Short mmCIF file of C-alpha atoms in Angstrom, two decimals:
data_model
loop_
_atom_site.label_atom_id
_atom_site.label_comp_id
_atom_site.label_asym_id
_atom_site.label_seq_id
_atom_site.Cartn_x
_atom_site.Cartn_y
_atom_site.Cartn_z
CA MET A 548 21.05 14.03 -1.04
CA LYS A 549 18.54 12.34 1.61
CA THR A 550 17.65 13.06 5.27
CA PRO A 551 16.81 10.02 7.68
CA LEU A 552 14.06 11.30 10.12
CA GLY A 553 13.95 8.66 12.69
CA PRO A 554 10.55 6.49 13.28
CA ALA A 555 7.09 8.41 12.20
CA ASN A 556 4.54 8.21 9.72
CA ILE A 557 5.47 10.56 6.98
CA LEU A 558 2.48 9.19 5.06
CA PHE A 559 0.99 11.79 3.01
CA PRO A 560 -1.98 12.88 1.82
CA VAL A 561 -4.73 11.63 3.94
CA PRO A 562 -8.68 12.32 4.26
CA ALA A 563 -9.28 14.27 7.00
CA ALA A 564 -12.79 12.68 7.19
CA LEU A 565 -15.46 13.56 9.50
CA ILE A 566 -17.25 10.25 11.27
CA VAL A 567 -20.59 10.28 12.52
CA SER A 568 -22.10 7.70 15.20
CA GLY A 569 -25.17 7.85 17.57
CA SER A 570 -28.51 8.68 16.37
CA PHE A 571 -30.05 11.31 14.81
CA ASP A 572 -31.50 13.33 18.18
CA GLU A 573 -27.65 12.38 19.69
CA PRO A 574 -25.29 12.23 17.59
CA ASN A 575 -21.66 13.00 17.75
CA ILE A 576 -18.76 14.08 14.92
CA ILE A 577 -14.75 12.88 15.23
CA THR A 578 -12.14 14.32 12.72
CA ILE A 579 -10.29 11.09 11.45
CA SER A 580 -7.40 11.43 9.90
CA TRP A 581 -6.54 7.55 10.61
CA ILE A 582 -8.35 5.80 7.85
CA GLY A 583 -8.41 4.16 4.55
CA ILE A 584 -10.33 2.00 2.00
CA THR A 585 -10.27 -1.40 2.76
CA GLY A 586 -12.54 -3.37 0.04
CA SER A 587 -14.61 -3.44 -2.86
CA ASN A 588 -16.61 -6.06 -2.59
CA PRO A 589 -18.26 -5.29 -0.59
CA PRO A 590 -17.44 -1.66 -0.62
CA SER A 591 -15.01 -0.79 2.78
CA ILE A 592 -13.81 2.02 4.60
CA GLY A 593 -11.90 1.11 7.98
CA ILE A 594 -11.08 3.90 10.65
CA HIS A 595 -8.97 3.66 13.78
CA LEU A 596 -9.84 4.76 17.09
CA ASP A 597 -8.32 5.16 20.36
CA ARG A 598 -9.62 3.40 22.94
CA SER A 599 -10.73 6.87 24.92
CA ARG A 600 -12.84 7.57 22.27
CA TYR A 601 -16.69 8.53 22.88
CA SER A 602 -16.93 8.00 19.05
CA LEU A 603 -15.55 4.22 19.37
CA GLU A 604 -18.29 3.41 22.84
CA LEU A 605 -21.38 4.89 20.03
CA ILE A 606 -20.09 3.05 17.18
CA ARG A 607 -20.04 -0.06 19.49
CA LYS A 608 -23.80 0.24 20.55
CA HIS A 609 -25.03 0.81 17.08
CA LYS A 610 -23.30 -0.85 14.92
CA ASN A 611 -23.34 1.50 12.32
CA PHE A 612 -21.55 5.34 11.30
CA THR A 613 -21.13 7.59 8.50
CA VAL A 614 -18.37 9.26 6.28
CA ASN A 615 -18.57 12.54 5.54
CA ILE A 616 -16.06 14.74 3.11
CA PRO A 617 -15.94 18.23 4.31
CA SER A 618 -15.14 20.93 2.02
CA ALA A 619 -12.05 23.18 2.26
CA ASP A 620 -14.39 26.15 3.29
CA LEU A 621 -15.23 23.28 6.28
CA VAL A 622 -11.80 23.35 7.23
CA GLU A 623 -12.02 24.76 11.18
CA GLU A 624 -15.68 22.54 11.76
CA THR A 625 -13.28 19.49 10.98
CA ASP A 626 -10.24 20.76 13.22
CA TYR A 627 -12.55 21.77 15.88
CA CYS A 628 -14.41 18.27 15.44
CA GLY A 629 -10.77 16.86 15.66
CA LEU A 630 -10.11 18.26 18.60
CA VAL A 631 -12.46 17.83 21.54
CA SER A 632 -14.54 15.19 22.76
CA GLY A 633 -18.14 14.56 22.30
CA LYS A 634 -18.49 13.54 25.84
CA ASP A 635 -17.76 17.60 26.84
CA ARG A 636 -19.48 18.97 24.02
CA LYS A 637 -22.25 18.63 21.41
CA LYS A 638 -20.33 19.00 18.21
CA PHE A 639 -22.97 20.09 16.02
CA GLU A 640 -24.18 22.78 17.87
CA ASP A 641 -21.06 23.56 18.60
CA THR A 642 -19.82 23.74 15.21
CA GLY A 643 -23.33 24.68 13.65
CA LEU A 644 -23.66 21.70 11.02
CA THR A 645 -26.38 19.60 10.04
CA PRO A 646 -28.06 16.31 10.98
CA PHE A 647 -28.72 14.94 7.98
CA LYS A 648 -31.29 11.18 7.81
CA SER A 649 -29.30 8.75 6.45
CA THR A 650 -31.35 6.17 4.30
CA LYS A 651 -30.23 3.38 5.90
CA ILE A 652 -28.94 3.26 9.32
CA LYS A 653 -29.54 5.01 12.59
CA ALA A 654 -26.43 7.80 12.69
CA PRO A 655 -26.97 10.78 10.47
CA MET A 656 -25.00 12.24 7.92
CA ILE A 657 -23.75 15.73 7.82
CA LYS A 658 -25.78 18.26 5.43
CA GLU A 659 -22.98 20.59 4.51
CA CYS A 660 -20.41 17.44 3.25
CA PRO A 661 -20.91 17.38 -0.12
CA CYS A 662 -19.94 13.13 -0.09
CA ASN A 663 -21.24 11.07 2.02
CA MET A 664 -21.73 7.16 2.86
CA GLU A 665 -23.47 5.67 5.28
CA CYS A 666 -21.48 1.90 7.14
CA ILE A 667 -22.73 -0.76 8.80
CA VAL A 668 -20.54 -2.18 11.84
CA MET A 669 -18.15 -4.93 9.45
CA LYS A 670 -15.66 -5.80 11.72
CA GLU A 671 -13.80 -4.80 14.49
CA VAL A 672 -9.64 -5.95 14.80
CA GLU A 673 -7.15 -5.03 18.03
CA LEU A 674 -4.00 -3.29 17.43
CA ASN A 675 -1.46 -1.97 19.34
CA ASP A 676 -1.98 1.52 20.65
CA SER A 677 -5.68 1.77 18.64
CA ILE A 678 -9.55 -0.38 17.33
CA LEU A 679 -10.17 -0.25 13.58
CA ILE A 680 -13.24 -0.44 12.68
CA ILE A 681 -14.03 -2.03 9.29
CA GLY A 682 -17.65 -0.27 7.90
CA GLU A 683 -19.43 -1.87 4.79
CA VAL A 684 -21.09 0.96 2.58
CA VAL A 685 -23.69 0.61 2.23
CA GLU A 686 -24.97 3.56 0.28
CA THR A 687 -22.98 7.24 -0.61
CA HIS A 688 -24.59 10.36 -1.28
CA ILE A 689 -23.20 13.06 -2.98
CA ASP A 690 -24.81 16.89 -3.52
CA ARG A 691 -27.17 17.30 -6.45
CA ASP A 692 -24.68 20.11 -8.01
CA LYS A 693 -21.41 18.14 -7.53
CA VAL A 694 -21.93 15.54 -9.62
CA ASP A 695 -20.75 15.92 -13.39
CA HIS A 696 -22.97 17.64 -15.67
CA LYS A 697 -23.08 15.16 -18.35
CA ASP A 698 -23.22 11.57 -16.11
CA LYS A 699 -24.74 12.49 -13.43
CA THR A 700 -23.55 9.73 -11.57
CA LYS A 701 -20.22 10.74 -11.44
CA ILE A 702 -18.33 13.32 -8.81
CA ASN A 703 -16.51 16.31 -9.77
CA ILE A 704 -13.84 16.12 -7.66
CA SER A 705 -13.27 20.16 -8.74
CA LYS A 706 -17.08 21.00 -7.51
CA VAL A 707 -16.60 19.12 -4.50
CA THR A 708 -12.72 20.85 -3.01
CA PRO A 709 -12.07 17.80 0.01
CA LEU A 710 -9.43 18.69 2.12
CA ALA A 711 -6.28 16.67 2.48
CA TYR A 712 -4.64 16.57 5.32
CA CYS A 713 -0.67 15.97 6.07
CA ASP A 714 -0.31 14.55 9.00
CA ALA A 715 3.67 14.67 9.14
CA THR A 716 3.14 18.56 8.91
CA ARG A 717 -0.60 18.61 10.87
CA GLU A 718 -1.68 20.92 7.53
CA TYR A 719 -4.36 20.85 6.13
CA TRP A 720 -5.00 21.63 1.90
CA THR A 721 -6.80 21.41 -0.70
CA LEU A 722 -6.18 19.72 -3.67
CA GLY A 723 -4.84 21.52 -7.00
CA ARG A 724 -4.79 19.69 -10.57
CA ARG A 725 -6.07 17.10 -12.14
CA VAL A 726 -2.84 15.21 -13.61
CA GLY A 727 -3.84 11.70 -14.70
CA ARG A 728 -6.17 9.20 -15.14
CA VAL A 729 -5.80 5.35 -13.87
CA ALA A 730 -5.22 3.28 -16.98
CA ALA A 731 -3.49 6.13 -19.18
CA SER A 732 0.23 5.54 -18.90
CA GLU A 733 0.87 1.70 -19.48
CA LYS A 734 0.50 2.46 -23.53
CA LYS A 735 2.73 5.12 -23.61
CA ILE A 736 5.76 3.07 -20.76
CA GLU A 737 4.95 -0.18 -23.58
CA ALA A 738 5.41 2.00 -26.16
CA ARG A 739 7.96 3.20 -25.77
CA LEU A 740 9.48 0.06 -24.29
CA LYS A 741 8.99 -1.10 -27.65
CA GLU A 742 10.57 1.05 -28.89
CA GLU A 743 13.60 0.78 -26.97
CA GLY A 744 13.65 -3.09 -27.54
CA ASN A 745 13.18 -3.82 -23.67
CA GLU A 746 10.58 -6.05 -23.83
CA GLN A 747 10.41 -8.67 -21.60
CA MET B 1343 -30.09 18.17 -2.83
CA LYS B 1344 -28.10 14.82 -2.37
CA THR B 1345 -28.04 12.01 -5.05
CA PRO B 1346 -27.84 8.39 -4.05
CA LEU B 1347 -25.40 6.95 -5.87
CA GLY B 1348 -25.65 3.74 -3.84
CA PRO B 1349 -22.72 1.34 -1.97
CA ALA B 1350 -19.18 2.38 -3.21
CA ASN B 1351 -15.96 3.43 -2.49
CA ILE B 1352 -16.51 7.70 -2.25
CA LEU B 1353 -13.70 7.71 0.72
CA PHE B 1354 -10.93 10.86 -1.02
CA PRO B 1355 -8.31 11.90 -1.55
CA VAL B 1356 -6.32 9.19 -0.36
CA PRO B 1357 -2.28 8.56 -0.80
CA ALA B 1358 -0.73 6.64 -3.64
CA ALA B 1359 1.81 5.18 -2.37
CA LEU B 1360 4.80 3.05 -3.72
CA ILE B 1361 5.08 0.39 -1.68
CA VAL B 1362 8.96 -1.85 -2.52
CA SER B 1363 9.13 -5.54 -1.41
CA GLY B 1364 11.76 -8.04 -1.86
CA SER B 1365 15.16 -7.48 -2.00
CA PHE B 1366 17.88 -4.68 -3.56
CA ASP B 1367 19.01 -7.23 -5.98
CA GLU B 1368 15.22 -8.02 -7.29
CA PRO B 1369 12.78 -5.76 -5.66
CA ASN B 1370 9.55 -5.06 -6.66
CA ILE B 1371 7.06 -2.19 -6.65
CA ILE B 1372 3.14 -1.71 -6.37
CA THR B 1373 1.24 0.65 -5.99
CA ILE B 1374 -1.23 1.45 -3.56
CA SER B 1375 -4.56 3.45 -2.88
CA TRP B 1376 -5.51 1.30 0.12
CA ILE B 1377 -3.41 2.35 2.78
CA GLY B 1378 -3.23 4.47 6.15
CA ILE B 1379 -1.89 5.38 9.19
CA THR B 1380 -2.84 2.98 11.43
CA GLY B 1381 -1.02 4.16 14.96
CA SER B 1382 1.60 6.20 16.13
CA ASN B 1383 3.15 4.01 19.39
CA PRO B 1384 5.01 2.93 16.90
CA PRO B 1385 3.93 4.45 14.25
CA SER B 1386 2.59 2.02 11.16
CA ILE B 1387 1.74 2.13 7.63
CA GLY B 1388 -1.04 -0.57 6.93
CA ILE B 1389 -1.40 -1.79 3.06
CA HIS B 1390 -4.12 -3.51 2.12
CA LEU B 1391 -3.23 -6.32 -0.99
CA ASP B 1392 -5.21 -9.00 -3.17
CA ARG B 1393 -4.64 -12.33 -2.02
CA SER B 1394 -2.61 -13.00 -5.46
CA ARG B 1395 -0.86 -10.42 -5.22
CA TYR B 1396 3.22 -11.04 -5.73
CA SER B 1397 4.18 -8.50 -3.48
CA LEU B 1398 1.94 -10.11 -0.66
CA GLU B 1399 4.09 -13.76 -1.11
CA LEU B 1400 7.36 -10.84 -0.82
CA ILE B 1401 6.21 -9.34 1.94
CA ARG B 1402 5.62 -12.58 3.56
CA LYS B 1403 9.10 -13.72 2.79
CA HIS B 1404 10.92 -11.10 3.93
CA LYS B 1405 8.53 -9.65 6.57
CA ASN B 1406 9.11 -5.92 5.56
CA PHE B 1407 8.53 -3.73 3.29
CA THR B 1408 8.80 0.27 2.14
CA VAL B 1409 7.07 3.09 1.93
CA ASN B 1410 7.45 5.98 -0.63
CA ILE B 1411 5.76 9.33 -1.90
CA PRO B 1412 6.22 10.26 -5.35
CA SER B 1413 5.89 13.80 -6.12
CA ALA B 1414 3.36 14.59 -8.55
CA ASP B 1415 5.96 14.41 -12.00
CA LEU B 1416 6.09 10.40 -11.00
CA VAL B 1417 2.41 10.03 -11.94
CA GLU B 1418 3.17 8.24 -15.25
CA GLU B 1419 5.52 5.32 -13.20
CA THR B 1420 3.44 5.64 -10.06
CA ASP B 1421 0.09 4.72 -13.12
CA TYR B 1422 2.06 1.82 -13.80
CA CYS B 1423 2.67 0.14 -11.17
CA GLY B 1424 -0.54 -0.24 -10.37
CA LEU B 1425 -0.96 -1.92 -13.83
CA VAL B 1426 1.38 -4.92 -14.29
CA SER B 1427 2.00 -7.77 -11.82
CA GLY B 1428 6.00 -7.79 -11.01
CA LYS B 1429 5.81 -11.37 -11.39
CA ASP B 1430 5.33 -10.86 -15.33
CA ARG B 1431 7.73 -7.14 -15.46
CA LYS B 1432 10.94 -6.08 -13.15
CA LYS B 1433 8.97 -2.17 -12.98
CA PHE B 1434 12.64 -0.40 -11.14
CA GLU B 1435 13.44 -1.59 -15.34
CA ASP B 1436 10.64 -0.76 -16.70
CA THR B 1437 9.99 2.65 -15.41
CA GLY B 1438 13.89 3.68 -14.64
CA LEU B 1439 13.42 4.03 -11.86
CA THR B 1440 16.22 3.58 -8.73
CA PRO B 1441 16.10 1.43 -6.16
CA PHE B 1442 17.97 3.10 -2.86
CA LYS B 1443 19.73 1.34 -0.22
CA SER B 1444 17.49 1.47 3.46
CA THR B 1445 19.14 1.37 6.02
CA LYS B 1446 17.64 -1.06 8.26
CA ILE B 1447 15.39 -3.12 6.08
CA LYS B 1448 16.07 -5.00 3.65
CA ALA B 1449 13.95 -4.12 0.94
CA PRO B 1450 15.16 -0.79 -1.11
CA MET B 1451 13.60 2.62 -1.34
CA ILE B 1452 13.01 4.62 -4.31
CA LYS B 1453 15.94 6.84 -4.90
CA GLU B 1454 13.03 9.63 -6.65
CA CYS B 1455 10.64 9.71 -4.21
CA PRO B 1456 10.82 12.46 -2.14
CA CYS B 1457 9.76 10.47 1.41
CA ASN B 1458 9.99 7.40 1.96
CA MET B 1459 9.71 4.97 4.99
CA GLU B 1460 11.42 2.14 5.81
CA CYS B 1461 8.74 -0.81 7.87
CA ILE B 1462 9.29 -3.95 9.22
CA VAL B 1463 5.62 -6.57 9.19
CA MET B 1464 4.11 -6.24 12.64
CA LYS B 1465 0.59 -8.31 11.56
CA GLU B 1466 -1.33 -9.49 9.38
CA VAL B 1467 -4.78 -9.28 9.38
CA GLU B 1468 -7.26 -11.35 7.28
CA LEU B 1469 -10.32 -9.11 5.62
CA ASN B 1470 -13.21 -10.29 3.79
CA ASP B 1471 -11.11 -9.54 0.33
CA SER B 1472 -8.21 -8.24 0.64
CA ILE B 1473 -4.75 -8.79 3.30
CA LEU B 1474 -4.32 -6.68 6.17
CA ILE B 1475 -0.49 -6.24 6.28
CA ILE B 1476 0.29 -3.61 9.40
CA GLY B 1477 4.36 -2.26 9.01
CA GLU B 1478 6.14 -0.75 12.15
CA VAL B 1479 7.94 2.25 10.48
CA VAL B 1480 11.23 1.83 11.50
CA GLU B 1481 13.42 4.63 9.37
CA THR B 1482 11.74 7.52 7.60
CA HIS B 1483 14.13 9.95 4.86
CA ILE B 1484 13.27 12.74 2.75
CA ASP B 1485 15.27 14.88 -0.05
CA ARG B 1486 17.27 17.02 1.16
CA ASP B 1487 16.24 19.91 -0.68
CA LYS B 1488 12.13 19.54 0.46
CA VAL B 1489 12.32 20.32 3.69
CA ASP B 1490 12.02 23.48 5.41
CA HIS B 1491 14.81 26.00 5.21
CA LYS B 1492 14.70 26.88 8.73
CA ASP B 1493 13.93 23.82 10.37
CA LYS B 1494 15.94 21.35 8.98
CA THR B 1495 13.44 18.05 9.87
CA LYS B 1496 10.46 19.17 9.00
CA ILE B 1497 8.49 18.43 5.84
CA ASN B 1498 8.67 21.21 3.30
CA ILE B 1499 5.08 19.94 1.75
CA SER B 1500 4.82 22.43 -1.24
CA LYS B 1501 8.35 20.85 -2.37
CA VAL B 1502 7.52 17.64 -1.96
CA THR B 1503 4.33 17.80 -4.30
CA PRO B 1504 2.61 14.56 -3.45
CA LEU B 1505 -0.13 12.92 -5.82
CA ALA B 1506 -3.48 12.42 -4.20
CA TYR B 1507 -5.43 9.80 -5.17
CA CYS B 1508 -9.21 10.41 -6.47
CA ASP B 1509 -10.84 6.85 -6.43
CA ALA B 1510 -14.12 7.60 -7.07
CA THR B 1511 -12.90 9.21 -10.57
CA ARG B 1512 -9.96 6.72 -11.01
CA GLU B 1513 -7.99 10.44 -11.13
CA TYR B 1514 -5.01 11.24 -10.10
CA TRP B 1515 -4.37 15.22 -8.18
CA THR B 1516 -2.16 17.58 -7.02
CA LEU B 1517 -2.76 19.57 -3.84
CA GLY B 1518 -3.24 23.20 -4.23
CA ARG B 1519 -2.61 25.56 -1.28
CA ARG B 1520 -2.48 24.82 2.66
CA VAL B 1521 -5.85 26.46 4.06
CA GLY B 1522 -5.02 25.57 7.44
CA ARG B 1523 -3.24 23.71 10.62
CA VAL B 1524 -4.42 21.47 13.30
CA ALA B 1525 -5.39 23.01 16.61
CA ALA B 1526 -5.81 26.52 15.00
CA SER B 1527 -9.64 26.44 14.72
CA GLU B 1528 -10.48 25.81 18.44
CA LYS B 1529 -9.66 28.78 20.27
CA LYS B 1530 -12.14 30.97 17.27
CA ILE B 1531 -14.51 28.81 17.84
CA GLU B 1532 -14.47 28.46 21.68
CA ALA B 1533 -14.79 32.78 21.42
CA ARG B 1534 -17.52 32.36 19.13
CA LEU B 1535 -19.57 30.66 21.56
CA LYS B 1536 -18.60 32.29 24.31
CA GLU B 1537 -19.66 35.60 22.84
CA GLU B 1538 -23.37 34.08 21.85
CA GLY B 1539 -23.88 33.10 25.60
CA ASN B 1540 -23.88 29.60 24.29
CA GLU B 1541 -20.84 28.01 26.23
CA GLN B 1542 -21.82 23.92 27.81
#
C-alpha cells in the first residue's frame, strides 16, 4: 500500500516567498521556499539561505529584509528570482517588479505582491548545509483591495491568490477552496466521542 | 493602496503536518504549521514546538518523529490534533487514525496520511518563544495510488490533495491547479530581455 522513496524532502505545500534585501537604491530579490513561521511573541519568520548567497551577504550587512507573498499571476517572476543570482543580474529590472519603500526598515517591499512583511534580523543559526536567519516582523502591509469587505484588517485569501510550492515535484500551485477553520472540529469530535461513550 | 496591519505573521500558505512522536504502543500526534524544509544534504525538516508541549518531551526522549501529510479529507482530524494535548487524550483513538510501523525509527507513521517521512533528531535550537527541532529525513513513504502512473517515484499532487494552512486567517485550504514548474520561466524572461536589448 505504501511505496518507500528513500531519504527526501516531501513536505508540501510550502510558501514561495520573495525576500528583498539591500537598500531602496540597490535592492535584491531571492525566492525562498525554505521559509516558515518561527514564533508569535514577537511574530517571527525564519529563512534558510545557502552560505554562498548574495542575499545572505546583504542581510548580514543591513540586518533587515522584507518577505513578500506573490500572487499566482507572478509565478514567472517568482520562478526567475530563484534561478539567477543578484551578483549577476538586477532582478527588479529584469522582472519589471517595483520596489516600494518600507516604513520601518531600509530594505524595500515589492509593490506587486499583495502581502508584505518588514523584518529585522533577530538571530542567525548555523545549520548543516544552510544558514537560518530569523527576522522579527515589525510591520505588515496588504493591498487595500485584498481584505474582507466587512473587516478591513482581515486578509481575504481568495483575493490574494497566493502561490503554493511543492518542492517534491518542483511545481507551483494555486490554492483551491477553504475546507475548514481552526477549532471548528473540536466540538464535533468531542460530541461524537460522548455519543460513543468513549470519553477519557 | 496598501494598508498596514501591524506586526503579525502573514506568511501563507504553510503545511498543516501531523507529527507523531513516542513509540508504536504509546504514540502521540500533534499538528504543526510552524514547520519547514531546512536542508537538502541530508534532507532535513525543522519543527517549532512550545516548551510546554508533550510532543517535545517525547521527541527529546526518543530522538525521532514522523512527519505525515494529511489529505484534505482529514481536515477535522488535523484540526483536532492541534487543539488538545497528548497529556490528556489519546489522539489516535479519538480521531480513529491508525499507527503504522516505521521502517527505520520507533515513532510510527499515520496510515491514512498519503505522504510520510521518518526523521531522526539532528539538532535542537533554543529560540525566543519556541524550540526548533531539526530532523534528518531517513526514509519517506507514499501511498502507491498517489504516484504518477508512468513514473512510480513521482508524487502526483492532485492525488495527494494536501491541506494548506493560512495562519493569518486560521483557515485550511485545498490546492487548486498547477500554474508552473521550476526553471520554466528563465528562458522566457531571458528571451524577452534579449528582444528588448536589455541584457546586462
